[in-house]
Amino acid sequence: MKWHIGIGAIVFATLLVVSQVTPHDTTQETILMPLLQQLDDIHKDINKSITQMQTLKSSQESLNQIILQQQKEIQSLHAQLHKFNQTLRELEHVINTTAQRTEFKLMELEQIIEHTNENTNLVLRKISNNKNQTLPIEEKDIYKNGTAFTNLDIKEKLKEIFPKAKIITSDIVYITPPIENIDKLEIFINWTKIPELEYKAELNDCDDFAWRLYSESKTHYSLLALGVAYSKNHVFNIIIFKINSTNQLSVYIIEPQTGSIFPFNETLPEYYREIEYVFL
């Protein structure tokens, strides 16, 4: 712009000189006319250059806006890429965790299958052996001098002793043998060889022992009031005996892992007293 001002000053000075030339001074007019023409051309060139500069400036501003927009888009892409990488890492962690859990579950399943196969073979061997063995106590002898009670009577008695428990009974008439028959029950339990089984945590533990004895009792003495009891930390068997001629009923605990039988009372450990479920 400084050079433009300078040219303008020259033009102004030239015009001032021309204005002082008299109309009759043709020599000076002849000299100045080409000069004025040149100055006019220069002025036009200057205006043209200014227009070009303005156009260039406008183009530069547009280019700057485009560059700024592209920079914003690049920043957005960077943010999306960062989020994608983070999601990918989280997904990888989930996949690894799931794979580990699946591996553990498969190992547990393999152990369960192995344990089931062992139990199946044991049962098959036992069935095979029992074909040649006589039941140690006949059904009529285990019920001898017993008294019949409906499932409602049995449930009411169990509710008195285990008020917080959910009692599940079969729709049958149960036989409660006299307490004098307890030795016959002990003989039967030992005959099943259940107390001789090996204890394995999570594979052959308290609930497995209890349900095996329950199954054996229902197979041979289906009316016996013998069931499975669940507390918070333990599973075992119970049986109801008739105490005297007045038909007073009493609940006894059966520990199938040892074959021991003992009466229920409030001095027993909590896992024998705080019963949650009874299946009879």
PDB file of N, CA and C in Angstrom, residues 135-138 181-194 259-261:
ATOM      1  N   LEU A 135     -31.411-108.903  51.306  1.00  0.00           N
ATOM      2  CA  LEU A 135     -31.653-107.703  52.104  1.00  0.00           C
ATOM      3  C   LEU A 135     -31.533-108.066  53.577  1.00  0.00           C
ATOM      4  N   PRO A 136     -30.699-107.361  54.346  1.00  0.00           N
ATOM      5  CA  PRO A 136     -30.438-107.788  55.732  1.00  0.00           C
ATOM      6  C   PRO A 136     -31.663-107.748  56.628  1.00  0.00           C
ATOM      7  N   ILE A 137     -32.544-106.800  56.374  1.00  0.00           N
ATOM      8  CA  ILE A 137     -33.760-106.678  57.188  1.00  0.00           C
ATOM      9  C   ILE A 137     -34.948-106.652  56.231  1.00  0.00           C
ATOM     10  N   GLU A 138     -35.832-107.579  56.370  1.00  0.00           N
ATOM     11  CA  GLU A 138     -36.999-107.593  55.507  1.00  0.00           C
ATOM     12  C   GLU A 138     -37.902-106.396  55.818  1.00  0.00           C
ATOM     13  N   ASN A 181     -36.456-100.482  66.941  1.00  0.00           N
ATOM     14  CA  ASN A 181     -36.002-100.984  65.640  1.00  0.00           C
ATOM     15  C   ASN A 181     -34.787-100.220  65.106  1.00  0.00           C
ATOM     16  N   ILE A 182     -34.224 -99.338  65.911  1.00  0.00           N
ATOM     17  CA  ILE A 182     -33.112 -98.517  65.451  1.00  0.00           C
ATOM     18  C   ILE A 182     -31.901 -99.367  65.056  1.00  0.00           C
ATOM     19  N   ASP A 183     -31.705-100.481  65.773  1.00  0.00           N
ATOM     20  CA  ASP A 183     -30.558-101.328  65.439  1.00  0.00           C
ATOM     21  C   ASP A 183     -30.721-101.967  64.063  1.00  0.00           C
ATOM     22  N   LYS A 184     -31.970-102.255  63.685  1.00  0.00           N
ATOM     23  CA  LYS A 184     -32.229-102.811  62.360  1.00  0.00           C
ATOM     24  C   LYS A 184     -31.885-101.787  61.272  1.00  0.00           C
ATOM     25  N   LEU A 185     -32.189-100.511  61.557  1.00  0.00           N
ATOM     26  CA  LEU A 185     -31.854 -99.452  60.604  1.00  0.00           C
ATOM     27  C   LEU A 185     -30.340 -99.315  60.458  1.00  0.00           C
ATOM     28  N   GLU A 186     -29.626 -99.433  61.557  1.00  0.00           N
ATOM     29  CA  GLU A 186     -28.161 -99.353  61.510  1.00  0.00           C
ATOM     30  C   GLU A 186     -27.578-100.482  60.661  1.00  0.00           C
ATOM     31  N   ILE A 187     -28.159-101.674  60.798  1.00  0.00           N
ATOM     32  CA  ILE A 187     -27.702-102.805  59.988  1.00  0.00           C
ATOM     33  C   ILE A 187     -27.917-102.516  58.500  1.00  0.00           C
ATOM     34  N   PHE A 188     -29.086-101.956  58.200  1.00  0.00           N
ATOM     35  CA  PHE A 188     -29.389-101.637  56.802  1.00  0.00           C
ATOM     36  C   PHE A 188     -28.419-100.597  56.243  1.00  0.00           C
ATOM     37  N   ILE A 189     -28.148 -99.539  57.016  1.00  0.00           N
ATOM     38  CA  ILE A 189     -27.244 -98.477  56.549  1.00  0.00           C
ATOM     39  C   ILE A 189     -25.856 -99.042  56.269  1.00  0.00           C
ATOM     40  N   ASN A 190     -25.364 -99.870  57.152  1.00  0.00           N
ATOM     41  CA  ASN A 190     -24.049-100.482  56.928  1.00  0.00           C
ATOM     42  C   ASN A 190     -24.064-101.413  55.715  1.00  0.00           C
ATOM     43  N   TRP A 191     -25.197-102.061  55.505  1.00  0.00           N
ATOM     44  CA  TRP A 191     -25.328-102.962  54.354  1.00  0.00           C
ATOM     45  C   TRP A 191     -25.223-102.205  53.030  1.00  0.00           C
ATOM     46  N   THR A 192     -25.709-100.966  53.003  1.00  0.00           N
ATOM     47  CA  THR A 192     -25.636-100.173  51.766  1.00  0.00           C
ATOM     48  C   THR A 192     -24.207 -99.771  51.418  1.00  0.00           C
ATOM     49  N   LYS A 193     -23.304 -99.823  52.393  1.00  0.00           N
ATOM     50  CA  LYS A 193     -21.890 -99.440  52.234  1.00  0.00           C
ATOM     51  C   LYS A 193     -21.713 -97.942  51.905  1.00  0.00           C
ATOM     52  N   ILE A 194     -22.767 -97.162  52.100  1.00  0.00           N
ATOM     53  CA  ILE A 194     -22.662 -95.719  51.848  1.00  0.00           C
ATOM     54  C   ILE A 194     -21.633 -95.056  52.757  1.00  0.00           C
ATOM     55  N   GLY A 259     -22.794 -93.280  59.291  1.00  0.00           N
ATOM     56  CA  GLY A 259     -23.789 -94.282  59.666  1.00  0.00           C
ATOM     57  C   GLY A 259     -24.330 -94.105  61.064  1.00  0.00           C
ATOM     58  N   SER A 260     -23.963 -93.038  61.757  1.00  0.00           N
ATOM     59  CA  SER A 260     -24.422 -92.818  63.135  1.00  0.00           C
ATOM     60  C   SER A 260     -25.852 -92.286  63.154  1.00  0.00           C
ATOM     61  N   ILE A 261     -26.595 -92.656  64.207  1.00  0.00           N
ATOM     62  CA  ILE A 261     -27.977 -92.223  64.400  1.00  0.00           C
ATOM     63  C   ILE A 261     -28.110 -91.688  65.821  1.00  0.00           C
TER      64      ILE A 261
END
